[in-house]
XYZ file of C-alpha atoms in Angstrom:
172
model
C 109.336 104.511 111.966
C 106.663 107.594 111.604
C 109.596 110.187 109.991
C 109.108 113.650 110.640
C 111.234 116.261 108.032
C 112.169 119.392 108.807
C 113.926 122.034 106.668
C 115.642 124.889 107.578
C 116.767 127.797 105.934
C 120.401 129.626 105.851
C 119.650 131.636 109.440
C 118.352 128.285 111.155
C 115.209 128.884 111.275
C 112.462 126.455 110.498
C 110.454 126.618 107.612
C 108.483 123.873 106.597
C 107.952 120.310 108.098
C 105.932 117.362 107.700
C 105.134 114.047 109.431
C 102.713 111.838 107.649
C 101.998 113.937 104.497
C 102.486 111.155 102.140
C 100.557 109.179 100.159
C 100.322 106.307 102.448
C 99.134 108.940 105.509
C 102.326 107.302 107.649
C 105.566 108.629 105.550
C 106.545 112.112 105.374
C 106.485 114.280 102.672
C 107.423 118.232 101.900
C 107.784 120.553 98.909
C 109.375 123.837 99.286
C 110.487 126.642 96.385
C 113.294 128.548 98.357
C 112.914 132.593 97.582
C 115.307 133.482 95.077
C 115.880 136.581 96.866
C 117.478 134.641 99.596
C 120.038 132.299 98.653
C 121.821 130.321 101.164
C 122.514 126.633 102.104
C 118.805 125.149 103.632
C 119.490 122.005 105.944
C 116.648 118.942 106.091
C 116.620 117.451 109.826
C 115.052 113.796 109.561
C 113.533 112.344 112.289
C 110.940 110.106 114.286
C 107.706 111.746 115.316
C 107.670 108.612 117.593
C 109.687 108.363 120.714
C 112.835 105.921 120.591
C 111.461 104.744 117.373
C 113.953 102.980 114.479
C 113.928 102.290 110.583
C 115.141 103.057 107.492
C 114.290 105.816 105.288
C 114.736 107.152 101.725
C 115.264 111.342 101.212
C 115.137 112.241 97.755
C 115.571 116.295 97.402
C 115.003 117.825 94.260
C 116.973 121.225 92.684
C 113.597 122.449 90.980
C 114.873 121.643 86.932
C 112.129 119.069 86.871
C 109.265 121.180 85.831
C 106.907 118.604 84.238
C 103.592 117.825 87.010
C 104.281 114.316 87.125
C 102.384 111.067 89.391
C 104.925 110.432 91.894
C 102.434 107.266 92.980
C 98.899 105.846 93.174
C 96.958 103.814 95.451
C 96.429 101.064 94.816
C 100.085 101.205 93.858
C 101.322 100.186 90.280
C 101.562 95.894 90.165
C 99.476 95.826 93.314
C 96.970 92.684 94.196
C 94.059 93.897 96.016
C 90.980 91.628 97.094
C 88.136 94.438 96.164
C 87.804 96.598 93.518
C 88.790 100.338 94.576
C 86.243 102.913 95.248
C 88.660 105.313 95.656
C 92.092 105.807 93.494
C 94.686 108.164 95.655
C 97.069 110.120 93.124
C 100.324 111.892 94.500
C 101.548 114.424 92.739
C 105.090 116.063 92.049
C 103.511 119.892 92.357
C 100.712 121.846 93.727
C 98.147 120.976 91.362
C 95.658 123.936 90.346
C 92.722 122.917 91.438
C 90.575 124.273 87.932
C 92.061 122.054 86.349
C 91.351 118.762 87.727
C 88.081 116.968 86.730
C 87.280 113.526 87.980
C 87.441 112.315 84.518
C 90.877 112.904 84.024
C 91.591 109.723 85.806
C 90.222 106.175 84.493
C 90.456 102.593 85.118
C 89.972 100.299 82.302
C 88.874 103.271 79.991
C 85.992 104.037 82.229
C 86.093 107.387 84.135
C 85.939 108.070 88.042
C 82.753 109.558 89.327
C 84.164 112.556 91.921
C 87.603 113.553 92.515
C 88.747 115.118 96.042
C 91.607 117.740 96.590
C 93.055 116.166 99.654
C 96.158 118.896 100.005
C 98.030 120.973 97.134
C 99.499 117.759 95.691
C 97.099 114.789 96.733
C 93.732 113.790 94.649
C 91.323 111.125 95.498
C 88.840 109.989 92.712
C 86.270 107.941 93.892
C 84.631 105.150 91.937
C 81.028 104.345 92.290
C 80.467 101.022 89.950
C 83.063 98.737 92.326
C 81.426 95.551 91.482
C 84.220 94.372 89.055
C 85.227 90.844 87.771
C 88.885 89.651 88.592
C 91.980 90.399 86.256
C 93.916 93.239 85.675
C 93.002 96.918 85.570
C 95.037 99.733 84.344
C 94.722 103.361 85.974
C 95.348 106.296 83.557
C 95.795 109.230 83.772
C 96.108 111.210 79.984
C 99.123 113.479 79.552
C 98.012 117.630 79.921
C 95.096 116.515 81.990
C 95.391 118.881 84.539
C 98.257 121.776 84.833
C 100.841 122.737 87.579
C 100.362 126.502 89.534
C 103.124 127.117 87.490
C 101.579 125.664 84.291
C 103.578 122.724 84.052
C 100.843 120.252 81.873
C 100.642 116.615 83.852
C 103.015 113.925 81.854
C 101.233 110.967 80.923
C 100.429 107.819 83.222
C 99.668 104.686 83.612
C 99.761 101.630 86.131
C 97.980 98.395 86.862
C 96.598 96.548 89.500
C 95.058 93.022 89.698
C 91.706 92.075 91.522
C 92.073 88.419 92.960
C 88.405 87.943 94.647
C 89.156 84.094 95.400
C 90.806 83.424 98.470
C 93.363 80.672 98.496
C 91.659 77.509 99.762
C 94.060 73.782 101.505
């Protein structure tokens, strides 16, 4: 349904807002640290970017206790089939990542490290994967715990997920 988030703080005004900052490049996503100076009740408008347009939604809204840099999701996402082995691995993070700290062999598949990594914004990496010529079965992505850091210095929790490579289309 293309959601759009807005966020407002205590005097109406708006702050920050998103439409299609997630992972996927469709869903919304938006991190804010309110000032501490100014306290107050902030209000999150959801929306449609799209005229008229319907669907459901999920809003999860976080109180800032969570300090640990954690991978919020990867694509290909964890238990995914995919018909060609990835040259690119898309990691969402839970904080603005500093960028000196990210190499592009932090991430791996099957032990084996990527090649380049992209900063895409403050919280999304791409690694890209040059050797994509792969036999089927099942891959795991990792990514080792402390391998990159927060802005705040929160150290990256460990991670890992797994995809399958099915090159053999069904045949009747």
């Amino acid at each position: 349904a293309d959601p759009l988030l807005e966020l407002f703080d205590p005097n109406g005004a708006l702050v920050a807002g998103d439409d299609n900052g997630g992972i996927d490049g469709r869903n919304a996503r938006l991190a804010f640290t309110a000032s501490v100076l100014g306290g107050g009740t902030y209000r999150v408008r959801v929306s449609s970017a799209a005229p008229n347009a319907v669907g459901d939604y999920v809003l999860v809204v976080g109180d800032g206790t969570n300090t640990a840099l954690e991978v919020l999701g990867t694509l290909p996402a964890d238990g995914a089939f995919v018909t060609a082995y990835p040259a690119t691995v898309r990691v969402a993070l839970s904080q603005a990542v500093d960028p000196s700290t990210v190499d592009a062999a932090d991430l791996t598949i099957d032990g084996v490290p990527a090649d380049a990594v992209r900063i895409i914004d403050h919280s999304t990496l791409e690694f890209d994967f040059t050797n994509t010529t792969q036999p089927d079965g099942e891959y795991d992505i990792a990514l080792a715990p402390g391998a990159m850091t927060a802005f705040g210095g929160a150290a990256l929790a460990s991670y890992q997920s797994r995809f399958t490579l099915d090159t053999v289309h069904p045949t009747v």
